[in-house]
Amino acid sequence: MFLLLNAFIASLDGFIIGSILRFSNIKLSKTNFLAIFLGNAIIYTIALFIYLKFNMTFMTKTISTLLYLFLAFHSLKEEETTYKGKLTIKDYFLLTLSHSLDGTLVSLNFAYSYNRYYIVFIFSTFAVLLLLLGYSFFKKIKDSNKNKYISFSLFLLLAIINYFL
């Protein structure tokens, strides 16, 4: 259950990215969402493969808690990204890379507890589902500070839960 919660929170930026793409009049097809899903899956797979192959163990409870705190405070400073016109392949790559970065770091916390393909599937699925939800249903919030405080609160909650569980 904690894996699902982490995947959800790490993918929340996808909700915002999806809404930004919608309001920038960027048209995304099912193929585009599939490409983003596969891009996320590839990034997660490579990161987990390297982490497990070299028996890395730097994602301890303390490091994970500090990472969540870093992500929480980073979300307060994050500026809203805008896209104009049509996305290029480079834009898709950068979008996928930036969207999966926090999820990749958070997923390493579970590398030795779960099957890596299960982790990849869960994190990639949440990433694309929240992007799709943001793209499909999210109405533009004029005060983008609300998004920042929601992300901050959720990462802070994860840090607290991670530290005490």
Short mmCIF file of N, CA and C in Angstrom, two decimals:
data_model
loop_
_atom_site.label_atom_id
_atom_site.label_comp_id
_atom_site.label_asym_id
_atom_site.label_seq_id
_atom_site.Cartn_x
_atom_site.Cartn_y
_atom_site.Cartn_z
N MET A 1 0.81 -1.19 0.00
CA MET A 1 0.00 0.00 0.00
C MET A 1 0.86 1.26 0.00
N PHE A 2 1.98 1.21 0.75
CA PHE A 2 2.88 2.35 0.79
C PHE A 2 3.52 2.59 -0.57
N LEU A 3 3.75 1.52 -1.33
CA LEU A 3 4.28 1.64 -2.70
C LEU A 3 3.29 2.41 -3.57
N LEU A 4 2.02 2.09 -3.48
CA LEU A 4 1.01 2.77 -4.28
C LEU A 4 0.90 4.25 -3.90
N LEU A 5 0.95 4.53 -2.61
CA LEU A 5 0.90 5.91 -2.15
C LEU A 5 2.10 6.70 -2.66
N ASN A 6 3.28 6.10 -2.61
CA ASN A 6 4.48 6.76 -3.11
C ASN A 6 4.39 7.00 -4.62
N ALA A 7 3.91 6.02 -5.36
CA ALA A 7 3.78 6.16 -6.81
C ALA A 7 2.79 7.28 -7.15
N PHE A 8 1.70 7.33 -6.40
CA PHE A 8 0.70 8.37 -6.62
C PHE A 8 1.28 9.76 -6.37
N ILE A 9 1.93 9.94 -5.24
CA ILE A 9 2.45 11.25 -4.88
C ILE A 9 3.60 11.67 -5.80
N ALA A 10 4.47 10.72 -6.15
CA ALA A 10 5.58 11.05 -7.03
C ALA A 10 5.08 11.41 -8.44
N SER A 11 3.89 10.98 -8.79
CA SER A 11 3.35 11.24 -10.12
C SER A 11 2.40 12.42 -10.17
N LEU A 12 2.18 13.09 -9.05
CA LEU A 12 1.24 14.21 -9.02
C LEU A 12 1.61 15.34 -9.97
N ASP A 13 2.90 15.51 -10.23
CA ASP A 13 3.29 16.55 -11.16
C ASP A 13 2.71 16.28 -12.55
N GLY A 14 2.43 15.02 -12.86
CA GLY A 14 1.81 14.67 -14.14
C GLY A 14 0.43 15.26 -14.28
N PHE A 15 -0.29 15.36 -13.19
CA PHE A 15 -1.61 15.97 -13.19
C PHE A 15 -1.52 17.43 -13.63
N ILE A 16 -0.54 18.12 -13.10
CA ILE A 16 -0.33 19.53 -13.44
C ILE A 16 0.19 19.66 -14.86
N ILE A 17 1.13 18.79 -15.25
CA ILE A 17 1.67 18.82 -16.61
C ILE A 17 0.55 18.57 -17.62
N GLY A 18 -0.31 17.60 -17.32
CA GLY A 18 -1.43 17.31 -18.22
C GLY A 18 -2.35 18.51 -18.40
N SER A 19 -2.63 19.20 -17.31
CA SER A 19 -3.51 20.38 -17.42
C SER A 19 -2.83 21.49 -18.20
N ILE A 20 -1.54 21.65 -18.02
CA ILE A 20 -0.80 22.68 -18.75
C ILE A 20 -0.82 22.37 -20.25
N LEU A 21 -0.64 21.10 -20.59
CA LEU A 21 -0.68 20.71 -22.00
C LEU A 21 -2.06 20.99 -22.60
N ARG A 22 -3.11 20.71 -21.85
CA ARG A 22 -4.48 20.96 -22.33
C ARG A 22 -4.70 22.44 -22.58
N PHE A 23 -4.28 23.27 -21.63
CA PHE A 23 -4.53 24.70 -21.75
C PHE A 23 -3.57 25.39 -22.71
N SER A 24 -2.52 24.68 -23.12
CA SER A 24 -1.62 25.20 -24.14
C SER A 24 -2.08 24.73 -25.53
N ASN A 25 -3.25 24.11 -25.57
CA ASN A 25 -3.83 23.59 -26.81
C ASN A 25 -2.94 22.58 -27.50
N ILE A 26 -2.24 21.78 -26.72
CA ILE A 26 -1.44 20.68 -27.25
C ILE A 26 -2.35 19.47 -27.38
N LYS A 27 -2.39 18.89 -28.55
CA LYS A 27 -3.22 17.71 -28.78
C LYS A 27 -2.40 16.46 -28.49
N LEU A 28 -2.88 15.63 -27.59
CA LEU A 28 -2.23 14.37 -27.28
C LEU A 28 -3.16 13.22 -27.66
N SER A 29 -2.61 12.26 -28.37
CA SER A 29 -3.39 11.09 -28.78
C SER A 29 -3.09 9.92 -27.85
N LYS A 30 -3.79 8.82 -28.07
CA LYS A 30 -3.51 7.61 -27.30
C LYS A 30 -2.08 7.15 -27.53
N THR A 31 -1.59 7.34 -28.74
CA THR A 31 -0.21 6.98 -29.07
C THR A 31 0.78 7.81 -28.27
N ASN A 32 0.48 9.10 -28.08
CA ASN A 32 1.36 9.96 -27.29
C ASN A 32 1.41 9.50 -25.83
N PHE A 33 0.25 9.14 -25.28
CA PHE A 33 0.22 8.65 -23.91
C PHE A 33 0.95 7.32 -23.78
N LEU A 34 0.82 6.47 -24.78
CA LEU A 34 1.54 5.19 -24.80
C LEU A 34 3.05 5.44 -24.85
N ALA A 35 3.46 6.40 -25.67
CA ALA A 35 4.89 6.73 -25.78
C ALA A 35 5.43 7.26 -24.45
N ILE A 36 4.64 8.09 -23.77
CA ILE A 36 5.07 8.61 -22.47
C ILE A 36 5.15 7.48 -21.46
N PHE A 37 4.17 6.56 -21.48
CA PHE A 37 4.19 5.40 -20.59
C PHE A 37 5.45 4.56 -20.84
N LEU A 38 5.74 4.27 -22.09
CA LEU A 38 6.92 3.46 -22.42
C LEU A 38 8.22 4.19 -22.05
N GLY A 39 8.24 5.49 -22.28
CA GLY A 39 9.42 6.28 -21.89
C GLY A 39 9.65 6.22 -20.38
N ASN A 40 8.58 6.39 -19.61
CA ASN A 40 8.69 6.27 -18.16
C ASN A 40 9.16 4.88 -17.77
N ALA A 41 8.58 3.85 -18.39
CA ALA A 41 8.95 2.47 -18.06
C ALA A 41 10.43 2.22 -18.35
N ILE A 42 10.92 2.74 -19.45
CA ILE A 42 12.34 2.55 -19.81
C ILE A 42 13.23 3.25 -18.79
N ILE A 43 12.88 4.47 -18.42
CA ILE A 43 13.69 5.22 -17.45
C ILE A 43 13.70 4.51 -16.10
N TYR A 44 12.54 4.07 -15.63
CA TYR A 44 12.46 3.35 -14.35
C TYR A 44 13.25 2.04 -14.41
N THR A 45 13.11 1.32 -15.51
CA THR A 45 13.80 0.04 -15.65
C THR A 45 15.32 0.21 -15.62
N ILE A 46 15.81 1.18 -16.34
CA ILE A 46 17.27 1.43 -16.37
C ILE A 46 17.77 1.82 -14.98
N ALA A 47 17.06 2.73 -14.32
CA ALA A 47 17.49 3.17 -12.99
C ALA A 47 17.49 2.02 -11.99
N LEU A 48 16.42 1.23 -11.99
CA LEU A 48 16.35 0.10 -11.06
C LEU A 48 17.38 -0.97 -11.40
N PHE A 49 17.61 -1.20 -12.69
CA PHE A 49 18.61 -2.18 -13.10
C PHE A 49 20.00 -1.79 -12.58
N ILE A 50 20.37 -0.55 -12.79
CA ILE A 50 21.69 -0.07 -12.32
C ILE A 50 21.77 -0.15 -10.81
N TYR A 51 20.71 0.28 -10.12
CA TYR A 51 20.69 0.27 -8.66
C TYR A 51 20.86 -1.15 -8.11
N LEU A 52 20.15 -2.10 -8.71
CA LEU A 52 20.23 -3.49 -8.26
C LEU A 52 21.50 -4.19 -8.73
N LYS A 53 21.94 -3.90 -9.94
CA LYS A 53 23.13 -4.55 -10.51
C LYS A 53 24.37 -4.26 -9.67
N PHE A 54 24.49 -3.05 -9.21
CA PHE A 54 25.66 -2.66 -8.42
C PHE A 54 25.41 -2.72 -6.92
N ASN A 55 24.32 -3.39 -6.53
CA ASN A 55 23.97 -3.58 -5.12
C ASN A 55 24.04 -2.28 -4.31
N MET A 56 23.50 -1.24 -4.89
CA MET A 56 23.50 0.05 -4.20
C MET A 56 22.49 0.01 -3.06
N THR A 57 22.81 0.69 -2.01
CA THR A 57 21.91 0.72 -0.85
C THR A 57 21.82 2.12 -0.24
N PHE A 58 22.01 3.12 -1.05
CA PHE A 58 22.00 4.47 -0.49
C PHE A 58 20.61 4.96 -0.15
N MET A 59 19.56 4.25 -0.56
CA MET A 59 18.20 4.67 -0.24
C MET A 59 17.77 4.07 1.10
N THR A 60 18.43 4.50 2.15
CA THR A 60 18.08 4.07 3.50
C THR A 60 16.86 4.86 3.97
N LYS A 61 16.35 4.51 5.13
CA LYS A 61 15.19 5.21 5.68
C LYS A 61 15.49 6.71 5.86
N THR A 62 16.68 7.03 6.37
CA THR A 62 17.05 8.42 6.59
C THR A 62 17.19 9.16 5.26
N ILE A 63 17.86 8.55 4.29
CA ILE A 63 18.04 9.18 2.98
C ILE A 63 16.68 9.37 2.31
N SER A 64 15.81 8.38 2.40
CA SER A 64 14.47 8.49 1.80
C SER A 64 13.70 9.64 2.43
N THR A 65 13.76 9.74 3.74
CA THR A 65 13.06 10.83 4.43
C THR A 65 13.61 12.18 4.00
N LEU A 66 14.93 12.28 3.90
CA LEU A 66 15.55 13.54 3.44
C LEU A 66 15.16 13.84 1.99
N LEU A 67 15.08 12.81 1.16
CA LEU A 67 14.67 13.00 -0.23
C LEU A 67 13.24 13.53 -0.30
N TYR A 68 12.34 12.96 0.50
CA TYR A 68 10.96 13.45 0.52
C TYR A 68 10.91 14.91 0.98
N LEU A 69 11.70 15.25 1.97
CA LEU A 69 11.74 16.64 2.43
C LEU A 69 12.28 17.56 1.34
N PHE A 70 13.32 17.10 0.64
CA PHE A 70 13.87 17.88 -0.48
C PHE A 70 12.81 18.09 -1.55
N LEU A 71 12.12 17.01 -1.94
CA LEU A 71 11.08 17.12 -2.96
C LEU A 71 9.94 18.03 -2.50
N ALA A 72 9.62 17.97 -1.21
CA ALA A 72 8.56 18.83 -0.68
C ALA A 72 8.95 20.31 -0.82
N PHE A 73 10.14 20.66 -0.38
CA PHE A 73 10.55 22.05 -0.45
C PHE A 73 10.84 22.49 -1.89
N HIS A 74 11.30 21.56 -2.71
CA HIS A 74 11.51 21.87 -4.13
C HIS A 74 10.19 22.18 -4.82
N SER A 75 9.13 21.49 -4.45
CA SER A 75 7.82 21.72 -5.07
C SER A 75 7.31 23.13 -4.77
N LEU A 76 7.74 23.72 -3.67
CA LEU A 76 7.33 25.09 -3.35
C LEU A 76 7.98 26.10 -4.28
N LYS A 77 9.20 25.79 -4.75
CA LYS A 77 9.93 26.72 -5.60
C LYS A 77 9.69 26.48 -7.08
N GLU A 78 9.05 25.38 -7.43
CA GLU A 78 8.88 24.99 -8.82
C GLU A 78 7.98 25.97 -9.56
N GLU A 79 8.42 26.37 -10.73
CA GLU A 79 7.64 27.27 -11.57
C GLU A 79 6.80 26.45 -12.53
N GLU A 80 5.67 27.02 -12.94
CA GLU A 80 4.79 26.34 -13.88
C GLU A 80 5.41 26.41 -15.27
N THR A 81 5.47 25.26 -15.94
CA THR A 81 6.02 25.18 -17.28
C THR A 81 4.92 25.45 -18.30
N THR A 82 5.26 26.15 -19.36
CA THR A 82 4.28 26.36 -20.41
C THR A 82 4.83 25.80 -21.71
N TYR A 83 3.94 25.27 -22.53
CA TYR A 83 4.28 24.71 -23.82
C TYR A 83 3.49 25.48 -24.87
N LYS A 84 4.13 25.79 -25.97
CA LYS A 84 3.45 26.51 -27.04
C LYS A 84 3.43 25.64 -28.28
N GLY A 85 2.27 25.61 -28.92
CA GLY A 85 2.16 24.90 -30.19
C GLY A 85 2.22 23.39 -30.05
N LYS A 86 2.96 22.78 -30.96
CA LYS A 86 3.04 21.33 -31.04
C LYS A 86 4.32 20.84 -30.37
N LEU A 87 4.25 19.70 -29.71
CA LEU A 87 5.42 19.12 -29.05
C LEU A 87 6.27 18.37 -30.07
N THR A 88 7.57 18.57 -29.98
CA THR A 88 8.51 17.83 -30.82
C THR A 88 8.93 16.57 -30.09
N ILE A 89 9.68 15.73 -30.76
CA ILE A 89 10.19 14.51 -30.12
C ILE A 89 11.09 14.89 -28.96
N LYS A 90 11.87 15.95 -29.13
CA LYS A 90 12.72 16.43 -28.03
C LYS A 90 11.85 16.85 -26.84
N ASP A 91 10.74 17.55 -27.11
CA ASP A 91 9.82 17.96 -26.04
C ASP A 91 9.24 16.75 -25.31
N TYR A 92 8.85 15.71 -26.07
CA TYR A 92 8.32 14.49 -25.45
C TYR A 92 9.38 13.83 -24.57
N PHE A 93 10.60 13.80 -25.08
CA PHE A 93 11.69 13.19 -24.30
C PHE A 93 11.92 13.95 -23.01
N LEU A 94 12.03 15.28 -23.10
CA LEU A 94 12.26 16.10 -21.91
C LEU A 94 11.07 16.04 -20.95
N LEU A 95 9.87 16.02 -21.51
CA LEU A 95 8.67 15.90 -20.69
C LEU A 95 8.67 14.59 -19.92
N THR A 96 8.97 13.50 -20.61
CA THR A 96 9.01 12.18 -19.97
C THR A 96 10.12 12.12 -18.94
N LEU A 97 11.27 12.65 -19.28
CA LEU A 97 12.41 12.62 -18.35
C LEU A 97 12.11 13.42 -17.09
N SER A 98 11.61 14.62 -17.25
CA SER A 98 11.33 15.45 -16.07
C SER A 98 10.17 14.89 -15.26
N HIS A 99 9.21 14.30 -15.94
CA HIS A 99 8.05 13.74 -15.25
C HIS A 99 8.42 12.49 -14.45
N SER A 100 9.42 11.75 -14.91
CA SER A 100 9.77 10.50 -14.23
C SER A 100 10.92 10.65 -13.24
N LEU A 101 11.54 11.81 -13.17
CA LEU A 101 12.72 11.99 -12.31
C LEU A 101 12.41 11.74 -10.84
N ASP A 102 11.40 12.40 -10.30
CA ASP A 102 11.09 12.20 -8.89
C ASP A 102 10.57 10.79 -8.63
N GLY A 103 9.81 10.25 -9.56
CA GLY A 103 9.33 8.87 -9.43
C GLY A 103 10.47 7.86 -9.43
N THR A 104 11.48 8.13 -10.24
CA THR A 104 12.65 7.24 -10.29
C THR A 104 13.36 7.22 -8.95
N LEU A 105 13.59 8.40 -8.40
CA LEU A 105 14.27 8.47 -7.11
C LEU A 105 13.46 7.80 -6.00
N VAL A 106 12.17 8.02 -6.01
CA VAL A 106 11.31 7.43 -4.98
C VAL A 106 11.23 5.91 -5.17
N SER A 107 11.18 5.44 -6.42
CA SER A 107 11.05 3.99 -6.67
C SER A 107 12.25 3.20 -6.18
N LEU A 108 13.43 3.83 -6.13
CA LEU A 108 14.62 3.13 -5.64
C LEU A 108 14.46 2.67 -4.20
N ASN A 109 13.62 3.36 -3.46
CA ASN A 109 13.36 3.00 -2.07
C ASN A 109 12.77 1.60 -1.95
N PHE A 110 12.14 1.11 -3.01
CA PHE A 110 11.46 -0.18 -2.99
C PHE A 110 12.19 -1.27 -3.77
N ALA A 111 13.38 -0.97 -4.25
CA ALA A 111 14.10 -1.87 -5.15
C ALA A 111 14.34 -3.25 -4.56
N TYR A 112 14.61 -3.33 -3.28
CA TYR A 112 14.90 -4.62 -2.65
C TYR A 112 13.67 -5.24 -1.98
N SER A 113 12.55 -4.57 -2.04
CA SER A 113 11.33 -5.08 -1.39
C SER A 113 10.33 -5.67 -2.38
N TYR A 114 10.35 -5.21 -3.61
CA TYR A 114 9.39 -5.64 -4.61
C TYR A 114 10.11 -6.03 -5.89
N ASN A 115 9.42 -6.78 -6.73
CA ASN A 115 9.93 -7.12 -8.05
C ASN A 115 10.09 -5.83 -8.85
N ARG A 116 11.22 -5.67 -9.54
CA ARG A 116 11.48 -4.40 -10.23
C ARG A 116 10.45 -4.12 -11.32
N TYR A 117 9.95 -5.16 -11.99
CA TYR A 117 8.96 -4.94 -13.05
C TYR A 117 7.61 -4.50 -12.47
N TYR A 118 7.31 -4.96 -11.29
CA TYR A 118 6.11 -4.51 -10.59
C TYR A 118 6.24 -3.03 -10.25
N ILE A 119 7.41 -2.64 -9.75
CA ILE A 119 7.67 -1.23 -9.43
C ILE A 119 7.55 -0.37 -10.68
N VAL A 120 8.18 -0.81 -11.77
CA VAL A 120 8.14 -0.07 -13.03
C VAL A 120 6.69 0.08 -13.50
N PHE A 121 5.93 -1.01 -13.43
CA PHE A 121 4.54 -0.97 -13.87
C PHE A 121 3.71 0.00 -13.03
N ILE A 122 3.85 -0.08 -11.72
CA ILE A 122 3.06 0.78 -10.82
C ILE A 122 3.41 2.25 -11.03
N PHE A 123 4.70 2.58 -11.02
CA PHE A 123 5.10 3.99 -11.16
C PHE A 123 4.77 4.53 -12.55
N SER A 124 4.98 3.74 -13.59
CA SER A 124 4.67 4.20 -14.95
C SER A 124 3.17 4.37 -15.14
N THR A 125 2.40 3.46 -14.58
CA THR A 125 0.95 3.55 -14.70
C THR A 125 0.41 4.79 -14.00
N PHE A 126 0.86 5.03 -12.78
CA PHE A 126 0.41 6.22 -12.06
C PHE A 126 0.84 7.49 -12.79
N ALA A 127 2.05 7.49 -13.34
CA ALA A 127 2.54 8.66 -14.05
C ALA A 127 1.63 9.01 -15.22
N VAL A 128 1.28 8.02 -16.01
CA VAL A 128 0.45 8.28 -17.19
C VAL A 128 -1.01 8.53 -16.81
N LEU A 129 -1.51 7.81 -15.82
CA LEU A 129 -2.91 8.03 -15.41
C LEU A 129 -3.13 9.45 -14.89
N LEU A 130 -2.20 9.92 -14.08
CA LEU A 130 -2.37 11.29 -13.55
C LEU A 130 -2.16 12.33 -14.64
N LEU A 131 -1.26 12.07 -15.58
CA LEU A 131 -1.09 12.96 -16.73
C LEU A 131 -2.38 13.00 -17.55
N LEU A 132 -2.96 11.84 -17.78
CA LEU A 132 -4.22 11.74 -18.52
C LEU A 132 -5.36 12.43 -17.78
N LEU A 133 -5.44 12.23 -16.48
CA LEU A 133 -6.48 12.91 -15.69
C LEU A 133 -6.33 14.42 -15.75
N GLY A 134 -5.11 14.89 -15.60
CA GLY A 134 -4.87 16.33 -15.70
C GLY A 134 -5.21 16.86 -17.07
N TYR A 135 -4.88 16.09 -18.09
CA TYR A 135 -5.15 16.50 -19.47
C TYR A 135 -6.65 16.48 -19.76
N SER A 136 -7.35 15.51 -19.21
CA SER A 136 -8.76 15.33 -19.54
C SER A 136 -9.72 16.17 -18.70
N PHE A 137 -9.48 16.25 -17.41
CA PHE A 137 -10.49 16.79 -16.52
C PHE A 137 -10.11 18.05 -15.75
N PHE A 138 -8.84 18.35 -15.66
CA PHE A 138 -8.41 19.43 -14.78
C PHE A 138 -8.76 20.79 -15.36
N LYS A 139 -9.40 21.60 -14.56
CA LYS A 139 -9.68 22.97 -14.97
C LYS A 139 -8.57 23.84 -14.42
N LYS A 140 -8.22 24.84 -15.19
CA LYS A 140 -7.08 25.69 -14.83
C LYS A 140 -7.34 26.42 -13.52
N ILE A 141 -6.40 26.26 -12.60
CA ILE A 141 -6.46 26.99 -11.34
C ILE A 141 -5.59 28.23 -11.52
N LYS A 142 -6.20 29.37 -11.36
CA LYS A 142 -5.45 30.60 -11.58
C LYS A 142 -4.33 30.78 -10.56
N ASP A 143 -4.53 30.30 -9.38
CA ASP A 143 -3.53 30.41 -8.32
C ASP A 143 -2.70 29.12 -8.30
N SER A 144 -1.56 29.14 -8.99
CA SER A 144 -0.73 27.93 -9.07
C SER A 144 -0.06 27.62 -7.72
N ASN A 145 -0.16 28.52 -6.76
CA ASN A 145 0.40 28.25 -5.43
C ASN A 145 -0.33 27.10 -4.76
N LYS A 146 -1.61 26.89 -5.08
CA LYS A 146 -2.35 25.77 -4.51
C LYS A 146 -1.69 24.45 -4.89
N ASN A 147 -1.29 24.34 -6.16
CA ASN A 147 -0.62 23.12 -6.62
C ASN A 147 0.68 22.90 -5.85
N LYS A 148 1.41 23.96 -5.63
CA LYS A 148 2.68 23.86 -4.91
C LYS A 148 2.46 23.38 -3.48
N TYR A 149 1.45 23.93 -2.82
CA TYR A 149 1.21 23.57 -1.43
C TYR A 149 0.65 22.15 -1.29
N ILE A 150 -0.12 21.72 -2.27
CA ILE A 150 -0.61 20.34 -2.24
C ILE A 150 0.56 19.37 -2.37
N SER A 151 1.44 19.60 -3.34
CA SER A 151 2.61 18.74 -3.51
C SER A 151 3.51 18.78 -2.28
N PHE A 152 3.73 19.97 -1.74
CA PHE A 152 4.55 20.13 -0.55
C PHE A 152 3.98 19.30 0.60
N SER A 153 2.67 19.43 0.81
CA SER A 153 2.03 18.72 1.92
C SER A 153 2.12 17.20 1.77
N LEU A 154 1.91 16.73 0.55
CA LEU A 154 1.94 15.28 0.33
C LEU A 154 3.35 14.71 0.50
N PHE A 155 4.36 15.41 -0.03
CA PHE A 155 5.74 14.92 0.17
C PHE A 155 6.14 15.00 1.64
N LEU A 156 5.69 16.02 2.34
CA LEU A 156 5.97 16.13 3.77
C LEU A 156 5.30 14.98 4.53
N LEU A 157 4.08 14.66 4.16
CA LEU A 157 3.39 13.52 4.76
C LEU A 157 4.15 12.22 4.50
N LEU A 158 4.64 12.04 3.29
CA LEU A 158 5.44 10.85 2.97
C LEU A 158 6.69 10.78 3.83
N ALA A 159 7.35 11.91 4.00
CA ALA A 159 8.57 11.95 4.83
C ALA A 159 8.25 11.51 6.26
N ILE A 160 7.17 12.01 6.79
CA ILE A 160 6.79 11.66 8.16
C ILE A 160 6.43 10.18 8.27
N ILE A 161 5.61 9.71 7.33
CA ILE A 161 5.23 8.28 7.34
C ILE A 161 6.46 7.40 7.18
N ASN A 162 7.33 7.76 6.23
CA ASN A 162 8.55 6.95 5.98
C ASN A 162 9.44 6.90 7.21
N TYR A 163 9.57 8.01 7.88
CA TYR A 163 10.48 8.07 9.04
C TYR A 163 9.97 7.24 10.22
N PHE A 164 8.66 7.26 10.44
CA PHE A 164 8.12 6.60 11.61
C PHE A 164 7.62 5.18 11.36
N LEU A 165 7.55 4.74 10.12
CA LEU A 165 7.11 3.35 9.86
C LEU A 165 8.25 2.42 9.59
#
